[in-house]
Short mmCIF file of C-alpha atoms in Angstrom, two decimals:
data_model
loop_
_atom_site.label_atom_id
_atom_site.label_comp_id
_atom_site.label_asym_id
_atom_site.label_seq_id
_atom_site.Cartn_x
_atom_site.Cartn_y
_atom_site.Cartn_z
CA UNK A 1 18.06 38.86 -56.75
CA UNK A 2 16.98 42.19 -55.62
CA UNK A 3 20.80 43.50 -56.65
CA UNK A 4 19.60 42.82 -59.92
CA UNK A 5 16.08 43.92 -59.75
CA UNK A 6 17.99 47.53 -59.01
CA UNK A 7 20.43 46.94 -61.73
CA UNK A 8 18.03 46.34 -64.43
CA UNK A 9 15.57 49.09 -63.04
CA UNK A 10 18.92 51.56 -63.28
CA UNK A 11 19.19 50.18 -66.86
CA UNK A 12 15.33 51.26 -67.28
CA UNK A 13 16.36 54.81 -66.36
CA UNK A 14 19.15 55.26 -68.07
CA UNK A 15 18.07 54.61 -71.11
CA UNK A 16 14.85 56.98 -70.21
CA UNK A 17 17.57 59.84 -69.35
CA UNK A 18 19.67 58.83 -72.57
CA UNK A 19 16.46 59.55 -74.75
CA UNK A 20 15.83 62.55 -72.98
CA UNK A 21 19.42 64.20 -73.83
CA UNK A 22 19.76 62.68 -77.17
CA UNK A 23 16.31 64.34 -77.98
CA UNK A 24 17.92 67.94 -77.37
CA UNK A 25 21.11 67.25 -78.77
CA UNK A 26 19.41 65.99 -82.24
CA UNK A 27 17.30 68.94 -81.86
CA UNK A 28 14.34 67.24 -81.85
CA UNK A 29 12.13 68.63 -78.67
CA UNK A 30 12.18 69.13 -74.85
CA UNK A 31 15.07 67.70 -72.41
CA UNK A 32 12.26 64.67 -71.70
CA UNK A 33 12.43 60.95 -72.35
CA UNK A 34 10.74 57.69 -70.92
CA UNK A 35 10.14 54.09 -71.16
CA UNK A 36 7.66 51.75 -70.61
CA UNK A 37 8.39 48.29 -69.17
CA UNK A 38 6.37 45.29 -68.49
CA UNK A 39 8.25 41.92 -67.18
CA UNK A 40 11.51 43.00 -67.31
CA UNK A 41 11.18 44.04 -71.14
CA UNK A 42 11.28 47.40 -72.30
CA UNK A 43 7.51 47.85 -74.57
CA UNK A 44 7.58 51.47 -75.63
CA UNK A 45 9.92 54.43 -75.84
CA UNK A 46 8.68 57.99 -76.09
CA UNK A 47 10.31 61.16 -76.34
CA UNK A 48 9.19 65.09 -76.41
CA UNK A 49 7.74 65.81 -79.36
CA UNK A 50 5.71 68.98 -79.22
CA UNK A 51 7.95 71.04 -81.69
CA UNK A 52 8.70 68.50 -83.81
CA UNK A 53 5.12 67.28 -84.17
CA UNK A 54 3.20 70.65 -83.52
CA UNK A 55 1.26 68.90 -80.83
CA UNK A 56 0.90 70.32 -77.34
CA UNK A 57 0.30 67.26 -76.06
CA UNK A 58 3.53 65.34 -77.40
CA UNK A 59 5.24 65.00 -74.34
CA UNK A 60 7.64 62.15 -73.35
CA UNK A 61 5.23 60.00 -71.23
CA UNK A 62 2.04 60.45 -73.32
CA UNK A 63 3.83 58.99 -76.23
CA UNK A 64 5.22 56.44 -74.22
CA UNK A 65 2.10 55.37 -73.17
CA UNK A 66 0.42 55.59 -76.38
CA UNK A 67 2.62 53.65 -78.76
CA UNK A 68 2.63 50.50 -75.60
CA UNK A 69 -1.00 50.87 -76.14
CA UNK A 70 -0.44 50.33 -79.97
CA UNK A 71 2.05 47.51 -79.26
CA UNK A 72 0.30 45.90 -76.63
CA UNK A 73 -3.15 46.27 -78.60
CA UNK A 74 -4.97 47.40 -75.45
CA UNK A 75 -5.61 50.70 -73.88
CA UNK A 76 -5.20 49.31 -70.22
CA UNK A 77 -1.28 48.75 -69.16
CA UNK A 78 -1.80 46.77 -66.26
CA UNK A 79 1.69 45.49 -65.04
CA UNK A 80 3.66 47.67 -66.98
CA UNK A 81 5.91 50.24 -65.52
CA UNK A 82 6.88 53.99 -66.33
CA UNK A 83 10.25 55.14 -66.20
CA UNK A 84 10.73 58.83 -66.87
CA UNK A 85 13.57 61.46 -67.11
CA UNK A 86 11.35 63.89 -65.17
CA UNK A 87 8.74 63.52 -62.47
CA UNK A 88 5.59 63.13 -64.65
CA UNK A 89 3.69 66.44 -65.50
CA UNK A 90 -0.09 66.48 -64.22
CA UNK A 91 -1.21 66.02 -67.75
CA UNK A 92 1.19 63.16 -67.87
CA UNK A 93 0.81 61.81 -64.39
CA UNK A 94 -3.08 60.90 -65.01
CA UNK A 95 -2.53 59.64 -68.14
CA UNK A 96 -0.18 56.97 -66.03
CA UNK A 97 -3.73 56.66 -63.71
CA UNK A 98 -6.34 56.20 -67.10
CA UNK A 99 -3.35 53.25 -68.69
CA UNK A 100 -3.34 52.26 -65.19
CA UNK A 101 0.29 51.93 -65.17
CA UNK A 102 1.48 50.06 -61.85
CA UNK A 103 4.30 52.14 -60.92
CA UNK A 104 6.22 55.45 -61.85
CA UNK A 105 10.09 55.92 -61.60
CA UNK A 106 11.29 59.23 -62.34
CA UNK A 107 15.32 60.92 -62.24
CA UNK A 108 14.58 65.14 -62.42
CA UNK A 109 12.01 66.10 -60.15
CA UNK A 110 9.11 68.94 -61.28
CA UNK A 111 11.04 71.50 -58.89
CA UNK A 112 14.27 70.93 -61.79
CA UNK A 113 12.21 71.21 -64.06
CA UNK A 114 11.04 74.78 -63.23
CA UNK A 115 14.55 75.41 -62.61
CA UNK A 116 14.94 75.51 -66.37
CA UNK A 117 11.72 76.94 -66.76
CA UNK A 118 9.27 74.25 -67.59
CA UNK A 119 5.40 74.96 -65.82
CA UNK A 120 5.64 71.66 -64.16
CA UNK A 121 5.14 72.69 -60.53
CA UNK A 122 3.03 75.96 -61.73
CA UNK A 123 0.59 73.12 -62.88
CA UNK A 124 0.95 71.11 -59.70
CA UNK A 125 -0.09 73.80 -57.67
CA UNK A 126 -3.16 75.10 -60.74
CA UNK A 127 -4.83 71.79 -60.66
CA UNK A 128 -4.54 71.46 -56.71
CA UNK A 129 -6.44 74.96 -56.51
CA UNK A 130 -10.24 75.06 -56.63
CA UNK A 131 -11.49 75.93 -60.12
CA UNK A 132 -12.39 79.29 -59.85
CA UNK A 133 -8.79 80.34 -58.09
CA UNK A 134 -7.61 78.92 -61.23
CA UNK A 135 -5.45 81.21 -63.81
CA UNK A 136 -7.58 79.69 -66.78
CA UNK A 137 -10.95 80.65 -66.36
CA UNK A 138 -13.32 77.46 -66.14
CA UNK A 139 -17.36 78.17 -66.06
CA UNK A 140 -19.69 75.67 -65.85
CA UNK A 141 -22.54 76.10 -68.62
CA UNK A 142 -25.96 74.34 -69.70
CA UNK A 143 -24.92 70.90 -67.10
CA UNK A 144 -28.55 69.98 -67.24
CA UNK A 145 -28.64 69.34 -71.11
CA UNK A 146 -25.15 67.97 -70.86
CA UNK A 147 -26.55 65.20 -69.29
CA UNK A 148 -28.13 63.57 -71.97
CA UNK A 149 -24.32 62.61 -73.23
CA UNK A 150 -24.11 60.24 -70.24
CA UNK A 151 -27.86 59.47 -70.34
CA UNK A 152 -27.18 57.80 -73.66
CA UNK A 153 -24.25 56.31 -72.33
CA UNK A 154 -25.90 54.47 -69.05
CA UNK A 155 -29.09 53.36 -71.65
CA UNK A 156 -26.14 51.82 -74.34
CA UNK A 157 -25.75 48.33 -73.70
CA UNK A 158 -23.05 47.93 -75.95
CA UNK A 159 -20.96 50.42 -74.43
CA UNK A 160 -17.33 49.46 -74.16
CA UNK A 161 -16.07 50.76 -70.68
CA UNK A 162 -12.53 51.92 -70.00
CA UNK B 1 -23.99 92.42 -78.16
CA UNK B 2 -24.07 90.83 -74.63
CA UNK B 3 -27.00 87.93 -75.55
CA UNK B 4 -25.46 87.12 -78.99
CA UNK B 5 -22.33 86.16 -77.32
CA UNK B 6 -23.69 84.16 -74.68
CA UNK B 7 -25.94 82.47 -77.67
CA UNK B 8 -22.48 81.61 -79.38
CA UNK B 9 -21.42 80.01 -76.45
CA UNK B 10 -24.74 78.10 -75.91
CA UNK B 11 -24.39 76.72 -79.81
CA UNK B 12 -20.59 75.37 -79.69
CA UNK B 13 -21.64 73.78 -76.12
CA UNK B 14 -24.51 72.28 -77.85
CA UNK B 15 -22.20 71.05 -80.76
CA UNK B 16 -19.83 69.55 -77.77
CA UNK B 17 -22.94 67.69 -76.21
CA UNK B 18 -24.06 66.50 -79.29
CA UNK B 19 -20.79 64.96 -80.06
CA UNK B 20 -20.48 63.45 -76.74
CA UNK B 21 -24.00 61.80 -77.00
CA UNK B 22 -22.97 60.85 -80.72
CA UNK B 23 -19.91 59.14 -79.78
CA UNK B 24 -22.35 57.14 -77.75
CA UNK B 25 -24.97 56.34 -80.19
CA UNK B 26 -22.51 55.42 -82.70
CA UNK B 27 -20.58 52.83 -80.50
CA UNK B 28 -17.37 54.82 -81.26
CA UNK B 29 -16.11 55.74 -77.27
CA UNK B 30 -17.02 57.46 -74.27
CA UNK B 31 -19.47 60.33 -73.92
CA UNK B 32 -17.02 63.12 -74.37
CA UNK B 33 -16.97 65.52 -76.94
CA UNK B 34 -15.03 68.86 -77.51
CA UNK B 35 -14.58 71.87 -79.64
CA UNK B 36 -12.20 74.45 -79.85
CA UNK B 37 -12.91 77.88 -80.67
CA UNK B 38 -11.24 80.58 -82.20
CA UNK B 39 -12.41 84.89 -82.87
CA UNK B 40 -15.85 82.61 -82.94
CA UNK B 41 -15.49 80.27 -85.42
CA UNK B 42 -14.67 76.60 -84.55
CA UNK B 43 -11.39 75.12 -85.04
CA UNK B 44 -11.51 71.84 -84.10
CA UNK B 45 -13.59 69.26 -82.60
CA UNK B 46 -12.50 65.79 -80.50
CA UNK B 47 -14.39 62.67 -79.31
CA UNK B 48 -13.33 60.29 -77.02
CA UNK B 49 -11.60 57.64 -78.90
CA UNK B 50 -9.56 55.47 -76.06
CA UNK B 51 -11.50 52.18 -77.20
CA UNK B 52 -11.72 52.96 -80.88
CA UNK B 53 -8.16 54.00 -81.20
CA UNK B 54 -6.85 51.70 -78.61
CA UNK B 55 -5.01 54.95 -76.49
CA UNK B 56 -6.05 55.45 -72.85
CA UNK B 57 -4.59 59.05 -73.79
CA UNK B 58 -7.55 59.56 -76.46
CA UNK B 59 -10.02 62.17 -74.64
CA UNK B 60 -12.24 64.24 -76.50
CA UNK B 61 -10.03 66.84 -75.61
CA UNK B 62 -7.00 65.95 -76.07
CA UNK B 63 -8.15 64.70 -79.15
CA UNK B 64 -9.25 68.11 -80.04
CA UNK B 65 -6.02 70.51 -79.03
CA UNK B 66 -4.18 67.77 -81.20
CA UNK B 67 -6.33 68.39 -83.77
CA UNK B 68 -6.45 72.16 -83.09
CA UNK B 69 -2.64 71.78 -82.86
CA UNK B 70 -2.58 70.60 -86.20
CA UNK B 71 -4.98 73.00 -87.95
CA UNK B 72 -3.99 76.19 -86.88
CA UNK B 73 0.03 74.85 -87.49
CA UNK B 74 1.24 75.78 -83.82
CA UNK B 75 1.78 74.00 -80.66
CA UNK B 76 0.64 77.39 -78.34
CA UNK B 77 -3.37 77.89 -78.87
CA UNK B 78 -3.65 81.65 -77.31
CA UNK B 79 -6.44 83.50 -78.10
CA UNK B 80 -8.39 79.50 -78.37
CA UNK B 81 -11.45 78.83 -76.26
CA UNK B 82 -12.51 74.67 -75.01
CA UNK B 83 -15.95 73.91 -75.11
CA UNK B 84 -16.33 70.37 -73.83
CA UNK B 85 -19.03 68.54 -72.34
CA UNK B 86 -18.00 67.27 -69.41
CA UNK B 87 -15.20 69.14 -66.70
CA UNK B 88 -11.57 68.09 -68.07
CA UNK B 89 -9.77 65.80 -66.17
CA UNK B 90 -6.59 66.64 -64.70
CA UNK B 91 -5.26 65.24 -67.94
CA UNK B 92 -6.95 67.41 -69.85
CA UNK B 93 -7.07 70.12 -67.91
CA UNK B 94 -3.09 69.94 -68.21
CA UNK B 95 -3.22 69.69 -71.64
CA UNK B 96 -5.47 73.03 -72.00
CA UNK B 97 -2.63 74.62 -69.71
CA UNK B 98 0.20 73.27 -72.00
CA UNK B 99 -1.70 74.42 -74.41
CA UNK B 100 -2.21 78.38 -73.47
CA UNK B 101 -6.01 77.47 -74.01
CA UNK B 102 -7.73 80.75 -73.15
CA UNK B 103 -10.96 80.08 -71.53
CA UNK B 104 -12.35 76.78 -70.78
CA UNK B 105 -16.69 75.90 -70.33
CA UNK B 106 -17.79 72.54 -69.02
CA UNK B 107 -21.19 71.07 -69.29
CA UNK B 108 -21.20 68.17 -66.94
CA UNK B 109 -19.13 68.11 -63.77
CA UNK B 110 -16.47 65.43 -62.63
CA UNK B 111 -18.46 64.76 -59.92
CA UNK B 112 -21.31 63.88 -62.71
CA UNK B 113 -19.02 61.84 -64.69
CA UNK B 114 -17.94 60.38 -61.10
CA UNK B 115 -21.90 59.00 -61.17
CA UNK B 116 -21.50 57.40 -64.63
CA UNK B 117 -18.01 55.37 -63.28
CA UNK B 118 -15.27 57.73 -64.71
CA UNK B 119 -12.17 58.05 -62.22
CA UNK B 120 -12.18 62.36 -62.88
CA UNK B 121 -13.01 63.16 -59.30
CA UNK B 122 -10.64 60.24 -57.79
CA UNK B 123 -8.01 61.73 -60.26
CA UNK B 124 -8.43 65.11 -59.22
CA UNK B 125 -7.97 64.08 -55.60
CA UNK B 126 -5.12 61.83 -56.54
CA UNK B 127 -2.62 64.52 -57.86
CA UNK B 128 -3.25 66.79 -55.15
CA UNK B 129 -1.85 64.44 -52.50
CA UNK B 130 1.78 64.59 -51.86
CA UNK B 131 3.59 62.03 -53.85
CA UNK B 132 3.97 59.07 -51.48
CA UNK B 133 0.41 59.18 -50.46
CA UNK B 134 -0.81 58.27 -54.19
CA UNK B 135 -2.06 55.44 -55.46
CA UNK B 136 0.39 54.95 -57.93
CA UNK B 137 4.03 54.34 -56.43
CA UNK B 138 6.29 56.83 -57.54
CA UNK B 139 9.94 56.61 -56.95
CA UNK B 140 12.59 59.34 -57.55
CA UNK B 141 16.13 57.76 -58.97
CA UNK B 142 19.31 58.89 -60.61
CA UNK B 143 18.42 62.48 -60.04
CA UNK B 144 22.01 63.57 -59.95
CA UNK B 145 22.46 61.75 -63.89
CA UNK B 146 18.74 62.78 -65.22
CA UNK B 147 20.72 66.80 -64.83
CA UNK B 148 22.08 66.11 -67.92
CA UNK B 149 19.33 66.25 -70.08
CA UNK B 150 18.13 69.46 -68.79
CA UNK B 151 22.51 70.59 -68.68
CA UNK B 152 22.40 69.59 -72.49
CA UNK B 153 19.07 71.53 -73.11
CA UNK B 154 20.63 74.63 -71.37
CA UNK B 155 23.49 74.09 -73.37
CA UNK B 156 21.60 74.09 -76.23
CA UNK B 157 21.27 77.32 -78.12
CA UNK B 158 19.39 75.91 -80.85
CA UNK B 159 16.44 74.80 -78.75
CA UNK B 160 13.13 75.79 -79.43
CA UNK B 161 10.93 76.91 -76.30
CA UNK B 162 7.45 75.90 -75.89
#
């Protein structure tokens, strides 16, 4: 039993790394691929698109995760799993935590991936920093009227939460 | 020259809030709203859409580099400014890094949003742990095979860099 539970999670991967090559080789984005499983059945497939789709935020994972939200009809992916070419990028890695994906299996780690010159760990080590020791400058401006946003959201009963 | 910038700034914060606080009011999604700037005229503009769209990775602002993205024709926003009314999560805050988003102002805090039941704050804590100690489980496998992706993108001298 658990031979197989590593065989089939090896398939997982495989196929995640497979995407990710075939998507350079056909030219059609970043060396990135990844799959989303829930039960043993593959849900979703996603693959770098930020090139090909002029969309900064078209990588591997965050398509993965969006078209299982279109084919599971529900933006919460409790039970399913992420396997990924490449250790999730921040942007990617809480997108994982908002889907609420149960658990992340990655091949590359960021470290590769800077060692082909992707900002991976550069953005590990931005987002760990306090904002101001940031390199994009961040300031903070009219909070007190900014309220009112979640004001209107605490007095809405027919808020949908997420 | 000084007060007329900093009165720019006030209105596209005010046109963030006011999104935010419509996307309420209209039952659409969370109260999140964003615009992105450009030489001082507005670009773009994103609400949070993860229950209307059914996509946990719908935030106002990824919603509004996409869109940004796609009006300007490029995948690298330099020279762009974020107005958005609440602190982006890491997510986001990735995204504005993928991005090459120039300058970034918040109106409400994580810590705010923290108040109203959004995980920002948790998140933020989250990614700055070392891997094992996260709430997700993340496991590293078939580093030695996921090479060949990045091998074949090295290989590649058609790729296109972003």
């Amino acid at each position: 039993m658990k031979k197989m539970m590593s065989e089939m999670k090896e398939r997982f991967m495989k196929r995640a790394i497979a995407l990710a090559t075939e998507n350079v080789r056909s030219n059609s984005g970043g060396p990135f691929g990844a799959v989303i499983v829930k039960g043993g059945e593959i849900v979703s497939e996603g693959v770098n698109t930020v090139t090909a789709t002029i969309d900064a935020t078209a990588h591997a994972e965050i398509n993965a995760i969006r078209n299982a939200c279109r084919n599971l009809g529900t933006f919460h992916l409790d039970g399913c799993e992420l396997y990924t070419s490449c250790e999730p990028c921040p942007m990617c890695l809480a997108a994982s935590y908002w889907a609420r994906i149960g658990a992340i299996y990655f091949g590359n780690r960021a470290e590769d991936a800077a060692r082909v010159n992707f900002a991976d760990a550069f953005l590990y080590e931005q987002i760990a920093l306090p904002r101001k020791k940031r390199a994009i400058p961040e300031q903070e401006m009219l909070r007190e009227k900014a309220w009112e946003s979640f004001q209107a959201w605490i007095d809405n009963p027919a808020k949908i939460e997420y």
